[in-house]
GROMACS .gro file of C-alpha atoms in nm:
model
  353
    1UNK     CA    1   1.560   3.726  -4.019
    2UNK     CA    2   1.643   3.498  -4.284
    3UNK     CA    3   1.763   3.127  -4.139
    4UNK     CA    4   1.987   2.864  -4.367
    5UNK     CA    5   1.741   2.600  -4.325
    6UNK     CA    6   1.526   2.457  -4.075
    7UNK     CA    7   1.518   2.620  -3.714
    8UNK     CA    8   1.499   2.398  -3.432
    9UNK     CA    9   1.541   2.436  -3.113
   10UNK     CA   10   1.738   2.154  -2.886
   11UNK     CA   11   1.614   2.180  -2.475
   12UNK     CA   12   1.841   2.033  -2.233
   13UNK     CA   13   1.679   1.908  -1.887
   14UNK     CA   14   1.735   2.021  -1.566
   15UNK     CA   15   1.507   2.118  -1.335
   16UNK     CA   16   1.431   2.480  -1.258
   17UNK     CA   17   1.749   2.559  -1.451
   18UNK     CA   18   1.510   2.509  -1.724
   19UNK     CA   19   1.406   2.869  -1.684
   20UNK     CA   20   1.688   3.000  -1.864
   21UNK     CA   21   1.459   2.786  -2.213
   22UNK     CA   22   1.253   3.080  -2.169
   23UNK     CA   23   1.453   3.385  -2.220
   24UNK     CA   24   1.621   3.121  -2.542
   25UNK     CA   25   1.263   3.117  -2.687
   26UNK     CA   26   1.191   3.482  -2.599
   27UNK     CA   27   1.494   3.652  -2.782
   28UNK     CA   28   1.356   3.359  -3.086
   29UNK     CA   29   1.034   3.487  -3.071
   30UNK     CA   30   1.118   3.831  -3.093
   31UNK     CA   31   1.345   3.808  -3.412
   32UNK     CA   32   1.076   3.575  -3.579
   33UNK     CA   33   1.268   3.275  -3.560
   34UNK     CA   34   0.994   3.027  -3.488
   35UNK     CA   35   1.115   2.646  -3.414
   36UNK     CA   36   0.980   2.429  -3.672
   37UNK     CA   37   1.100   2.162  -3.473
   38UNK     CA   38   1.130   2.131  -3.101
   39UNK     CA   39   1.371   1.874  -2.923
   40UNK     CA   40   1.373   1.837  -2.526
   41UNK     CA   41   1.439   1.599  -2.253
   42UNK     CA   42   1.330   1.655  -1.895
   43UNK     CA   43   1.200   1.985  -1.817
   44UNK     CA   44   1.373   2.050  -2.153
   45UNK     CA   45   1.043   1.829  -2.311
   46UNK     CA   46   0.787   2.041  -2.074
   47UNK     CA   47   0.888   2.370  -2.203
   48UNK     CA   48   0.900   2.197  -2.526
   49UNK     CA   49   0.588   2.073  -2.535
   50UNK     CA   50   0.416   2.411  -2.451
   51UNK     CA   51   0.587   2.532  -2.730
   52UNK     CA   52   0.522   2.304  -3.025
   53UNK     CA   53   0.143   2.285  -2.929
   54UNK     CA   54   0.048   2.629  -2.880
   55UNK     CA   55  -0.010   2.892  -3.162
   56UNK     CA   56   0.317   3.143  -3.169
   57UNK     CA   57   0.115   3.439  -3.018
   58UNK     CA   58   0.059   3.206  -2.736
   59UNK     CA   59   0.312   3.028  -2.684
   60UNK     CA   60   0.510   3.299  -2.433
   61UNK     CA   61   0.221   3.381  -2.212
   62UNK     CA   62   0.196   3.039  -2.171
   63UNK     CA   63   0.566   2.971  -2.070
   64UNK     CA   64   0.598   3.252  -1.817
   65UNK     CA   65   0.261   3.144  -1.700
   66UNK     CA   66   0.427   2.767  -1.627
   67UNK     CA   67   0.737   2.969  -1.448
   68UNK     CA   68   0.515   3.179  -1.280
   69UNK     CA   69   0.336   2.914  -1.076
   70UNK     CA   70   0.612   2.745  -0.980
   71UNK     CA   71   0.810   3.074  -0.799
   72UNK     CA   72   0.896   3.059  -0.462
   73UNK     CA   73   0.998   3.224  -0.166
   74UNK     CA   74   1.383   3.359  -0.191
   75UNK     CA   75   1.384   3.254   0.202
   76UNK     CA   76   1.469   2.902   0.244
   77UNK     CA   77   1.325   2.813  -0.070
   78UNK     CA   78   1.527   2.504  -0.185
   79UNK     CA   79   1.448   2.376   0.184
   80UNK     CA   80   1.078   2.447   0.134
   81UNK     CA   81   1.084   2.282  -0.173
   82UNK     CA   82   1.216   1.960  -0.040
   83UNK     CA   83   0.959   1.957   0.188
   84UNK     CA   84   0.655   2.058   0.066
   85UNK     CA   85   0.715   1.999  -0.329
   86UNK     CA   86   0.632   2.260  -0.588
   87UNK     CA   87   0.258   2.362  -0.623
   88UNK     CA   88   0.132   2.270  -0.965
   89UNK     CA   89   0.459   2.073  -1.024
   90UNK     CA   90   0.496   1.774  -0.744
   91UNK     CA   91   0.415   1.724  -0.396
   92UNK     CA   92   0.541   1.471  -0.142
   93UNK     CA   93   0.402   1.119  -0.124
   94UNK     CA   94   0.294   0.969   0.218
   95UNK     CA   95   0.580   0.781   0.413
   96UNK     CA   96   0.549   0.376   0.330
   97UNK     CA   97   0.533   0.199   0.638
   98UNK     CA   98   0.792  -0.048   0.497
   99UNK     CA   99   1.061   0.192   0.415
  100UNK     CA  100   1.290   0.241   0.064
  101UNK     CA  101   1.273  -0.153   0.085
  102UNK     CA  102   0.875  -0.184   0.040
  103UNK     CA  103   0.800  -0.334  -0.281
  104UNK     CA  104   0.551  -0.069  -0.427
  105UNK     CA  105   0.599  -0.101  -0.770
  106UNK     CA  106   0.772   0.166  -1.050
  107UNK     CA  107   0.484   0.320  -1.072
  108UNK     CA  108   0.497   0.416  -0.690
  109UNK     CA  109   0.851   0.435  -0.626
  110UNK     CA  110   0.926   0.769  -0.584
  111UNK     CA  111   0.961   1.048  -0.305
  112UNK     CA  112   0.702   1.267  -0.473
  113UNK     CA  113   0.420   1.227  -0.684
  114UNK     CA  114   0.357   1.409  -0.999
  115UNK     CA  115  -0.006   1.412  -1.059
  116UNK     CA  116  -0.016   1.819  -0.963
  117UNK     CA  117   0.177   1.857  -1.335
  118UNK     CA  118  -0.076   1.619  -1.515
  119UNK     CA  119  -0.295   1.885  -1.402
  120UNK     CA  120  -0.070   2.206  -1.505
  121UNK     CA  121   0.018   2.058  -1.848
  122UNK     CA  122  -0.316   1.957  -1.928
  123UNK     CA  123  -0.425   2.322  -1.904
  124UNK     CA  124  -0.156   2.476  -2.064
  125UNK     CA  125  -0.099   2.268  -2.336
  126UNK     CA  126  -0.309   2.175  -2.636
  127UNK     CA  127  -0.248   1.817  -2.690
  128UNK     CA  128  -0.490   1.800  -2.936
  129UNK     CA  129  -0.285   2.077  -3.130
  130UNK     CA  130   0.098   1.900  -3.061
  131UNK     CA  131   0.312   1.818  -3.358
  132UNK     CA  132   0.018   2.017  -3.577
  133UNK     CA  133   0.278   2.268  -3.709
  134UNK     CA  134   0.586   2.262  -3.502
  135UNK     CA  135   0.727   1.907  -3.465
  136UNK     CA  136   0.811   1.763  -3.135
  137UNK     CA  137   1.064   1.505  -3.013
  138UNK     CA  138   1.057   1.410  -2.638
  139UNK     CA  139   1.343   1.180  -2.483
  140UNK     CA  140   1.267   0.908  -2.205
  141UNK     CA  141   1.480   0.580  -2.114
  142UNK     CA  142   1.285   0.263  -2.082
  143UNK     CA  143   1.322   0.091  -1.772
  144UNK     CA  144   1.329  -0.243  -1.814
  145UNK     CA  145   1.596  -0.209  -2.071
  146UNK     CA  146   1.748   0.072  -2.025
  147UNK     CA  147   1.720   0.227  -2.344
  148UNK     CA  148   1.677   0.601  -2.484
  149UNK     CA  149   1.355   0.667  -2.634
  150UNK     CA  150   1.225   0.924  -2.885
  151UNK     CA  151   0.897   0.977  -2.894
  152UNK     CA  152   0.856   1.212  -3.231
  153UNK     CA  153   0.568   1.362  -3.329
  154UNK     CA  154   0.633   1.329  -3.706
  155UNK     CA  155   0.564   0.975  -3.689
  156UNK     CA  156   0.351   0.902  -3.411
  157UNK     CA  157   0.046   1.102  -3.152
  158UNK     CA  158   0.226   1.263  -2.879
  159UNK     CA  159   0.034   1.250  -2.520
  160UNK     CA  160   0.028   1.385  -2.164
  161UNK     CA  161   0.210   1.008  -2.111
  162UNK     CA  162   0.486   1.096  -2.327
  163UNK     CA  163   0.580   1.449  -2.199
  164UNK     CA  164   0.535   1.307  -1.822
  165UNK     CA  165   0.759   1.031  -1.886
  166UNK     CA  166   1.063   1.241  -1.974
  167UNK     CA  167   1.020   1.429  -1.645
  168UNK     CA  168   1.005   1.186  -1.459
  169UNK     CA  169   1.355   1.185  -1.279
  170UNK     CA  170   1.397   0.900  -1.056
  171UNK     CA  171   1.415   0.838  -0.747
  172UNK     CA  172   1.206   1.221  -0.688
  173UNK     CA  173   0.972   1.110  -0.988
  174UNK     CA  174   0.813   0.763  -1.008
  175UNK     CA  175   0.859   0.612  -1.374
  176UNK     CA  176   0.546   0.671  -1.622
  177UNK     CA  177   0.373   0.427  -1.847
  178UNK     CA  178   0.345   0.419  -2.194
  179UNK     CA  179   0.154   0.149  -2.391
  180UNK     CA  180   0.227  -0.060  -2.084
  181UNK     CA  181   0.622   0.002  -2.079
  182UNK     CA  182   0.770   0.209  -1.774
  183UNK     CA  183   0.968   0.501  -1.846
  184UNK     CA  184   1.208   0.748  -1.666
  185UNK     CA  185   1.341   1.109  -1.751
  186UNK     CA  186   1.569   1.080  -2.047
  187UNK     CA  187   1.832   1.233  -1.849
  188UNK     CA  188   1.937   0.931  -1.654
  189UNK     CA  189   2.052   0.815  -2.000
  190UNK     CA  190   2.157   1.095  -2.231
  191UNK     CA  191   2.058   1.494  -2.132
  192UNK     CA  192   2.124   1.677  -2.443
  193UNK     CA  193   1.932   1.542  -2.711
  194UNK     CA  194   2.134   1.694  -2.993
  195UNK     CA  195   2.181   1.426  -3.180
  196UNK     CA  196   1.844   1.366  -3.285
  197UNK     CA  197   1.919   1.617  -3.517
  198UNK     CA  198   2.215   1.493  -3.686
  199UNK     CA  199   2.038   1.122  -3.699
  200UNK     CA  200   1.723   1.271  -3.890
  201UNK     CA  201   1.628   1.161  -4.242
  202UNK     CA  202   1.611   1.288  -4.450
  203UNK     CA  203   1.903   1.545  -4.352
  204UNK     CA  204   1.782   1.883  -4.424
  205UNK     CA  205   1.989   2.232  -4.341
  206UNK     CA  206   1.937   2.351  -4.051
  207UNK     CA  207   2.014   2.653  -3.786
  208UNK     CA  208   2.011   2.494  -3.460
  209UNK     CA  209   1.973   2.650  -3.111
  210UNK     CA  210   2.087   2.404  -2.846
  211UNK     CA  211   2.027   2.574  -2.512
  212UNK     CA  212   2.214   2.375  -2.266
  213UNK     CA  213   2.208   2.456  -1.844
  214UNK     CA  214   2.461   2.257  -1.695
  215UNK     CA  215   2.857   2.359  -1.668
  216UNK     CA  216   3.027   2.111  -1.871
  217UNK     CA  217   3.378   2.307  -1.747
  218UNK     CA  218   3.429   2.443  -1.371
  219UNK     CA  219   3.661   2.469  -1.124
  220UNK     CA  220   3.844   2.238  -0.906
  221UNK     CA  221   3.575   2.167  -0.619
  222UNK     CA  222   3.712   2.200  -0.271
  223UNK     CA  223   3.474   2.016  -0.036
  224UNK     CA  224   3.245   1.775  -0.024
  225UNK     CA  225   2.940   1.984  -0.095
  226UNK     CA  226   3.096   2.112  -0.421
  227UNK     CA  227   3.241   1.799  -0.540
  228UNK     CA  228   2.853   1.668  -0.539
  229UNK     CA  229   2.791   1.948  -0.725
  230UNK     CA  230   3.060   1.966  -0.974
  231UNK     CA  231   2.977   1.586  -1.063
  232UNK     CA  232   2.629   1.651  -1.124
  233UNK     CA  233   2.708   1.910  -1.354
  234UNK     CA  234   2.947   1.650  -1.528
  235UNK     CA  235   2.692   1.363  -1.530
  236UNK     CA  236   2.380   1.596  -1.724
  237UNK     CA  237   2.590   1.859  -1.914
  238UNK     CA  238   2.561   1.483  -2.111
  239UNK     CA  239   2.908   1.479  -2.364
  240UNK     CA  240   2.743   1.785  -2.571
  241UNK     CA  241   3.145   1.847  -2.643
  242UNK     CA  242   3.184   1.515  -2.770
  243UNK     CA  243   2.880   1.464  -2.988
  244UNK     CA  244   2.908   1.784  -3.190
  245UNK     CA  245   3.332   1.664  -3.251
  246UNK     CA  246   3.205   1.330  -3.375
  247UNK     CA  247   2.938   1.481  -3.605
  248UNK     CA  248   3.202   1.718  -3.736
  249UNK     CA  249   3.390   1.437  -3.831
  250UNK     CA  250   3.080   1.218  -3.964
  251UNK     CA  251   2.953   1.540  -4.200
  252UNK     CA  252   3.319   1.600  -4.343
  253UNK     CA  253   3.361   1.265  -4.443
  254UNK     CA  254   3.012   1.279  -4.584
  255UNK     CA  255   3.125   1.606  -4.761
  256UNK     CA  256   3.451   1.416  -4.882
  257UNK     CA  257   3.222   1.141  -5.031
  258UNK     CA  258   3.032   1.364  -5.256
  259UNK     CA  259   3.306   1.562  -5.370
  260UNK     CA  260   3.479   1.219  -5.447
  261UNK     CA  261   3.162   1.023  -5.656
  262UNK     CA  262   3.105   1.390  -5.834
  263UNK     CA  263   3.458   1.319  -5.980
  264UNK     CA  264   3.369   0.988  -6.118
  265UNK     CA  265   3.278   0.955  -6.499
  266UNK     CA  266   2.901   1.009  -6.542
  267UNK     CA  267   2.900   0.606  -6.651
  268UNK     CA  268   3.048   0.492  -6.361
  269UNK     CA  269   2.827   0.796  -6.110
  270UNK     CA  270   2.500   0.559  -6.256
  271UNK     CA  271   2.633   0.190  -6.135
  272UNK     CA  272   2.412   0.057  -5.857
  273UNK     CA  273   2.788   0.000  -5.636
  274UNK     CA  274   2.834   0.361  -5.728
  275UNK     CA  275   2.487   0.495  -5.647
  276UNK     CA  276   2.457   0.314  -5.328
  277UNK     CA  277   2.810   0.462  -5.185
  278UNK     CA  278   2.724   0.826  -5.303
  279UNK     CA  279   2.411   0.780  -5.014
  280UNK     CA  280   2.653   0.831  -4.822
  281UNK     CA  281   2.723   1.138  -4.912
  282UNK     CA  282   2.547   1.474  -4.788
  283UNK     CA  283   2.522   1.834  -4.900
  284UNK     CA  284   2.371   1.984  -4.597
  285UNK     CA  285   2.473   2.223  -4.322
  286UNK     CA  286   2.423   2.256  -3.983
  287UNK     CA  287   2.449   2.517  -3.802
  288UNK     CA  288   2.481   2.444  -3.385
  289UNK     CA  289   2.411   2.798  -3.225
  290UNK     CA  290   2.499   2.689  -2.872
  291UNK     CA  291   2.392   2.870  -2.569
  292UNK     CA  292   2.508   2.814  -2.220
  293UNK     CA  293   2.332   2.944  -1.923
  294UNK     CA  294   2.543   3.071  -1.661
  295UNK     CA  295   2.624   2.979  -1.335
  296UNK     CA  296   2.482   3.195  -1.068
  297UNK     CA  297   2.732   3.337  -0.776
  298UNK     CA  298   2.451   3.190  -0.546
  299UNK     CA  299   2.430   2.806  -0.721
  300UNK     CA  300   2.508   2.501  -0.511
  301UNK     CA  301   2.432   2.149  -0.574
  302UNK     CA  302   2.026   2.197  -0.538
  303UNK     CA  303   2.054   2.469  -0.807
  304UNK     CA  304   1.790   2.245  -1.016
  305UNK     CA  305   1.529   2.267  -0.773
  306UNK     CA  306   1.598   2.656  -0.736
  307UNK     CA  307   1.247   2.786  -0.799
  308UNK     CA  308   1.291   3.065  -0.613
  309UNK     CA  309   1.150   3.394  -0.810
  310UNK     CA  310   1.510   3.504  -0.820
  311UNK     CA  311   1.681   3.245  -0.992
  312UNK     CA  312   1.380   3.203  -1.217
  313UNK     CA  313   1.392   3.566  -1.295
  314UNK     CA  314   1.804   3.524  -1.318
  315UNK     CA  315   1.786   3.211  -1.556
  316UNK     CA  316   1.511   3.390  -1.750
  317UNK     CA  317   1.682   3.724  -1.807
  318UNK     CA  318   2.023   3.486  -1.908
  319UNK     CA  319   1.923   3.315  -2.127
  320UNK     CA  320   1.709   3.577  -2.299
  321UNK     CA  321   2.046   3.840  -2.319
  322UNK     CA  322   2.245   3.574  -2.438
  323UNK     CA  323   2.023   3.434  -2.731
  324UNK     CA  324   1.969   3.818  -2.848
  325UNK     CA  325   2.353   3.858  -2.853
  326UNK     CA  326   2.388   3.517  -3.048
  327UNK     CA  327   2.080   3.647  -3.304
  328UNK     CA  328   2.243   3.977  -3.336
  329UNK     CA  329   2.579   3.816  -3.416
  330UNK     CA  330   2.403   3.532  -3.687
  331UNK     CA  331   2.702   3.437  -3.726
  332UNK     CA  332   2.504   3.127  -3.974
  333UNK     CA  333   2.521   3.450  -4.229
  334UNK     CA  334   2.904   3.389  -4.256
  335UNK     CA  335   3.034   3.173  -4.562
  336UNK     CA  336   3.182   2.881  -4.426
  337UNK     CA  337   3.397   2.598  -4.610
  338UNK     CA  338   3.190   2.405  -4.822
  339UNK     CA  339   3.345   2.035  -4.682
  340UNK     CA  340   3.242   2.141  -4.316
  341UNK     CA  341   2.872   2.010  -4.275
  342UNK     CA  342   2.845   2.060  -3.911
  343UNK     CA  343   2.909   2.455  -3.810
  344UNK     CA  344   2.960   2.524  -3.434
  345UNK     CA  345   2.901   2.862  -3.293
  346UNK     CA  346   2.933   3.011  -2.958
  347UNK     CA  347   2.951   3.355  -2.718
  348UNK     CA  348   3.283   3.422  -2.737
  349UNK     CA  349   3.237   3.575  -2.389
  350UNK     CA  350   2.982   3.688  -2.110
  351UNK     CA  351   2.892   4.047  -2.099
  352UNK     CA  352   2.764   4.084  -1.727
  353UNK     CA  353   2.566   3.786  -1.488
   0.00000   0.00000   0.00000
């Protein structure tokens, strides 16, 4: 299938909702729409990661391998998992005779430790391979300043550090170093790195799947357990909304520019003042294919450490049905009105779980 411009695929974090990045990539696969470039935070950067640096005829094995060590139990498995971790993923750190109050260090501030994933990603990604063909942005906040990060593969060698550090989702996950500088799971600052996209330059077309796993619209929660969970869907579904409206905006009025300096006399279209406004001014469109994985009639506020086979399975199979009904759709293949740079498309409605 023909795509109007560069594909690229946008990963949102979230845990072991981070399944449902599979069945996106699967339905991608299938139609031969392989990411040129890859964009993830969190878990969104993991899957990410064994994406960009694996060749395309590996690259699924590989993910459902990833998923596939991490199932669990249906049986008390979000109890287990508090517990005893996530083989492969994390596992519990000792308890510190002094308490949350012992003065450890970033680097050892956590509830679990992470070095069982060091282990999983080295084996199962290629580092040596990342960013080779398919380019890869990763998002972390640093610490000390509390700033989002973008480690991009374009301009600089992407490490085990880099993908670590975006998972690394305090207080479970103690912060990771990179060239000396303690980072934390972009999440904590921004979840859905979509605007990478729309800051690029040069600006090229694009046909953009953004595959996004937390409700940004619910119901009214009704106790205390729900409320937690209704404002942690709030806090990571990250103001996706709000940062395609403003780039809407942004890419008419860049639309509006060029249509206004092409009206100018060719004279005045050469001027420096003139040539230096008309930058300004863009050409390209984007196309935002968004997918939204659905909420599961058995999800509670520890949905994201749900690594029961199950809800993997679930996630997986969702987000696999809905990227083939989006691809089948392509609704990109529609004219559109030539001042609207930034095209938005969605489901229009759920067929089934």
């Amino acid at each position: 299938m023909a795509a109007p411009g560069q594909i690229v695929l946008v990963l949102q974090g979230g845990g072991a909702l981070g399944a449902y990045h599979g069945g996106v990539y699967q339905a991608m696969h299938e139609a031969g729409l392989e990411p040129q470039w890859v964009i993830g935070t969190s878990i969104g950067a993991i899957n990410g990661a064994i994406i960009a640096a694996n060749a395309p005829q590996e690259r699924l094995p590989r993910l459902r391998e990833f998923w596939k060590r991490f199932e669990q139990g249906n049986a008390f498995a979000n109890f287990s998992t508090l517990l005893y971790g996530i083989p492969g993923f994390f596992a519990p750190r000792l308890p510190n005779p002094g308490g949350l109050a012992a003065p450890v260090g970033v680097d050892y501030a956590s509830y679990y430790s992470t070095a069982p994933l060091r282990d999983t990603l080295a084996e199962l990604v290629d580092f040596e391979r990342l960013g080779e063909h398919t380019r890869l942005t990763i998002g972390a906040v640093k610490v000390s300043k509390g700033e989002m990060r973008y480690f991009d593969s374009r301009h600089m060698e992407l490490a085990l550090e880099h993908v670590m550090a975006s998972g690394a989702l305090p207080p479970a996950f103690a912060a990771v170093r990179i060239h000396g500088e303690a980072y934390w799971d972009g999440g904590v600052y921004s979840n859905t790195p979509l605007e990478v996209v729309f800051d690029d330059e040069p600006r090229r077309d694009s046909l953009i799947f953004a595959a996004n796993v937390w409700q940004p619209t619910g119901h009214e929660p009704q106790s205390i357990w729900q409320v937690l969970g209704r404002q942690k869907d709030i806090q990571y579904a990250s103001r996706a909304d709000s940062h395609i409206a403003r780039q809407k905006q942004i890419h008419h009025m860049r639309r509006i520019i060029r249509e206004l300096v092409k009206s100018l006399p060719p004279e005045k279209q050469e001027t420096p003042e003139c040539r230096e406004l008309a930058a300004w001014g863009c050409h390209t469109t984007m196309h935002v294919a968004r997918l939204l994985a659905p909420a599961l009639a058995s999800e509670d506020y520890w949905k994201d450490i749900d690594f029961s086979a199950a809800g993997i399975r679930a996630r997986w199979e969702a987000g696999l049905a809905d990227t083939r009904r989006m691809i089948e759709r392509a609704p990109w293949q529609a004219p559109v009105d030539p001042l609207q740079g930034v095209v938005l498309h969605e489901l229009s409605a759920r067929t089934g779980g």
